[in-house]
Backbone as CSV, one residue per row, in Angstrom:
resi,resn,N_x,N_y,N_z,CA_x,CA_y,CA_z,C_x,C_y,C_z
1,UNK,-32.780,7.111,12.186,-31.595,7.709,12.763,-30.485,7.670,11.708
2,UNK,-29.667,8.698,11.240,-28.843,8.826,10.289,-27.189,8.267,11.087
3,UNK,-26.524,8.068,10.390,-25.170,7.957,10.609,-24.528,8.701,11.600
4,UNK,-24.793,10.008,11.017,-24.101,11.395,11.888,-24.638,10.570,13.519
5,UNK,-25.895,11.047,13.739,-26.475,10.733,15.001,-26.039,9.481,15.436
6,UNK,-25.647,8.541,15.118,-25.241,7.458,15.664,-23.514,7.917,16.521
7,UNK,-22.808,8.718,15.522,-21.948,8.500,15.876,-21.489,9.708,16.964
8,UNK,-22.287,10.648,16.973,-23.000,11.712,18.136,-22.901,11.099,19.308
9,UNK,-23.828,10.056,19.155,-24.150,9.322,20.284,-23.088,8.980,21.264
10,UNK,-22.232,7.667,20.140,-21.171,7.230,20.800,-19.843,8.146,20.960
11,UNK,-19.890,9.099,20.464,-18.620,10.010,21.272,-19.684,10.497,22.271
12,UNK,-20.271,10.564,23.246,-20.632,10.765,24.117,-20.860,10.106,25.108
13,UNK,-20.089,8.329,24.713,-20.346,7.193,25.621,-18.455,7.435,26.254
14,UNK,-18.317,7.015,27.361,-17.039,6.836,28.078,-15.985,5.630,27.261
15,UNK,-15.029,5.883,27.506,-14.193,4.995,27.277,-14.237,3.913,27.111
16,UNK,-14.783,2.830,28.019,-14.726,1.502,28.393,-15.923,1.415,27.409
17,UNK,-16.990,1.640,27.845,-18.054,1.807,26.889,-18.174,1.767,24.991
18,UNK,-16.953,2.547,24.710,-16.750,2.531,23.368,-16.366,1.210,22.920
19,UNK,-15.413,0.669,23.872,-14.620,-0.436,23.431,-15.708,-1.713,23.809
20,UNK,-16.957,-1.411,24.212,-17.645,-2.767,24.580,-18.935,-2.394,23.136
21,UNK,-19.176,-1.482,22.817,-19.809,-1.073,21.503,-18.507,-1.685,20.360
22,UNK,-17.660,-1.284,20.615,-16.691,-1.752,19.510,-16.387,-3.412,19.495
23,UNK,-16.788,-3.711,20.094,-16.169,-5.485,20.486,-17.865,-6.188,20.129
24,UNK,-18.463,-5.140,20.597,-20.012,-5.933,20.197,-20.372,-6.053,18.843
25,UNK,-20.236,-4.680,17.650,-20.010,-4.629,16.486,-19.216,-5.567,15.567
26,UNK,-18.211,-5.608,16.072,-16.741,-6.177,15.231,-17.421,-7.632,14.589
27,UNK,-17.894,-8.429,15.725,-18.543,-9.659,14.805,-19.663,-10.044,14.139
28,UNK,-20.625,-9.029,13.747,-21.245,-8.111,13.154,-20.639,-8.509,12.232
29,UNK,-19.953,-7.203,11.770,-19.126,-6.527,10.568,-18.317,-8.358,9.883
30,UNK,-17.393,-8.981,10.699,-17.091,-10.059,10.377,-17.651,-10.953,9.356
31,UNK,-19.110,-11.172,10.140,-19.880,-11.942,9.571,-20.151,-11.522,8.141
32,UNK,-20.718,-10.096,7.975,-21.139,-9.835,6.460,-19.820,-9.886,5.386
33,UNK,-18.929,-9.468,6.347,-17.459,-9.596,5.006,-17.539,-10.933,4.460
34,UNK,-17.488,-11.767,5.439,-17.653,-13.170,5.127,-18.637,-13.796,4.107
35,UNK,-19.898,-13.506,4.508,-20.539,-13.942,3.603,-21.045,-12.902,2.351
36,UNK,-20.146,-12.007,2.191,-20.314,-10.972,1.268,-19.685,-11.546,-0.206
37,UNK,-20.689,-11.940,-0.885,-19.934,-12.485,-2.158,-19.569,-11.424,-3.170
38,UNK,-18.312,-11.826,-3.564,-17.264,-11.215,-4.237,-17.896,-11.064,-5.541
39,UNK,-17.648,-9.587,-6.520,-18.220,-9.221,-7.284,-17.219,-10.154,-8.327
40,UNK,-17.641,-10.496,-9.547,-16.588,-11.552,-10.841,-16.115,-10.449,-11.345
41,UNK,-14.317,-10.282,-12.132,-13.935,-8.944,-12.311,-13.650,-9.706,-14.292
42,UNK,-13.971,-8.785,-14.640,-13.526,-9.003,-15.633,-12.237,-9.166,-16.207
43,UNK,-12.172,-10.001,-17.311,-11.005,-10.867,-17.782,-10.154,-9.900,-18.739
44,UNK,-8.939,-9.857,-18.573,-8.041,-8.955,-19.172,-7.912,-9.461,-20.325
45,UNK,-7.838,-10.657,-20.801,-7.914,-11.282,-22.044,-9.127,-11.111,-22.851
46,UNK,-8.819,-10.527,-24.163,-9.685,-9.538,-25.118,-9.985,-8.298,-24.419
47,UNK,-9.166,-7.564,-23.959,-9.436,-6.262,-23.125,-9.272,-5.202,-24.795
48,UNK,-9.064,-5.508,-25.183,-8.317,-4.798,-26.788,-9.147,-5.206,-27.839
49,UNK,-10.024,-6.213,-27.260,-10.460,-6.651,-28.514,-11.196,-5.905,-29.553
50,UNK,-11.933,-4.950,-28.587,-12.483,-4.106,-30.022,-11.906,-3.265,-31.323
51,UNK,-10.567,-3.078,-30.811,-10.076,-2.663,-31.758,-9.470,-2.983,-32.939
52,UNK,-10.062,-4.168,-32.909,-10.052,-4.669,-34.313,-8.705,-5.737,-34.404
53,UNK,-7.819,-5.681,-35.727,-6.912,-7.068,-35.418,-5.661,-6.244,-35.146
54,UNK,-4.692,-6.916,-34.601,-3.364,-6.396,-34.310,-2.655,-6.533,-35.774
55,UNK,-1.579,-5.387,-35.738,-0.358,-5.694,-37.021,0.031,-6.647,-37.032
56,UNK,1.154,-6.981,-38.094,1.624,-8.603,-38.173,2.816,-8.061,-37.333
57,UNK,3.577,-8.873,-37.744,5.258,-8.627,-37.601,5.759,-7.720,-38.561
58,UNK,5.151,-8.198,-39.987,5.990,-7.621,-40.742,5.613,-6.113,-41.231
59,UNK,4.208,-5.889,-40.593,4.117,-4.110,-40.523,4.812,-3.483,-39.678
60,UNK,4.982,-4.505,-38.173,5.331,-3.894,-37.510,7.010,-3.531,-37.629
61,UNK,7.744,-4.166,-38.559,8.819,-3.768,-38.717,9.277,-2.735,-39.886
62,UNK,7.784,-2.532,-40.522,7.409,-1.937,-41.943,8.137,-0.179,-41.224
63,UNK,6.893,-0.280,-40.427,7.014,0.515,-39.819,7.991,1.498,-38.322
64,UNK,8.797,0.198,-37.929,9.955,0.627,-37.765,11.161,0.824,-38.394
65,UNK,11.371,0.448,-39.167,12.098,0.869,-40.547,11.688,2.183,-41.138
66,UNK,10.765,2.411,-41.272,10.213,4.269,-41.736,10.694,4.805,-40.864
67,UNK,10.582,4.780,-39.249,10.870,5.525,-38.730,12.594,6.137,-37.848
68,UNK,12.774,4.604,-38.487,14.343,4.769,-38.356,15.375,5.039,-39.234
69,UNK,14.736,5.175,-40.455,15.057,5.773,-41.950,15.822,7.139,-41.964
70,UNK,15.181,8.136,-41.533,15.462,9.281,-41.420,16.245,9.576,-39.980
71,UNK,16.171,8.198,-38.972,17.240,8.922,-37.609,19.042,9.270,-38.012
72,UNK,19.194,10.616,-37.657,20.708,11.027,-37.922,21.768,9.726,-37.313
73,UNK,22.506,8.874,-38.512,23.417,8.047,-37.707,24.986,9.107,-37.881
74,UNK,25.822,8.443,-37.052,27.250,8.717,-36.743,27.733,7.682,-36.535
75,UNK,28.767,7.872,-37.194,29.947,6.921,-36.902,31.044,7.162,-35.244
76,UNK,31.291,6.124,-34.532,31.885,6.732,-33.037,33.259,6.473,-33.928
C-alpha cells in the first residue's frame, strides 16, 4: 500500500476517527524521533583548510596599501 492510499483512506474516516488515528500514531512517531540517532555534523574548524596557508599580516597590509595607493584623497 503506497502513501497516497493510506492517506485516501483516512480522509474518508470521520472526524473523531481522524483524531483517534492521530493520537494512536503520535507515540509512534515520538518514539523513533527519540531514539533516532543524530547524524555527527562536521567541524567548521579547518573548513578552509584546503586552501592552502593563509597571508601573514604583513601581505595582508602589502596589499592594502596597493590598493589604497591609487584611492582619490581630498582634503575637507
Amino acid at each position: 500500500m503506497t502513501l497516497q492510499e493510506v492517506i485516501d483512506l483516512a480522509k474518508q474516516l470521520s472526524t473523531v476517527d481522524k483524531v483517534r488515528l492521530i493520537q494512536q500514531i503520535v507515540p509512534d512517531i515520538e518514539q523513533e524521533l527519540i531514539h533516532e540517532i543524530p547524524t555527527p555534523r562536521q567541524s567548521l574548524w579547518g573548513l578552509c583548510a584546503d586552501l592552502g596557508k593563509a597571508p601573514s599580516a604583513d601581505e595582508i597590509d602589502a596589499a592594502r596599501f596597493e590598493e589604497w595607493a591609487t584611492f582619490a584623497r581630498e582634503d575637507i
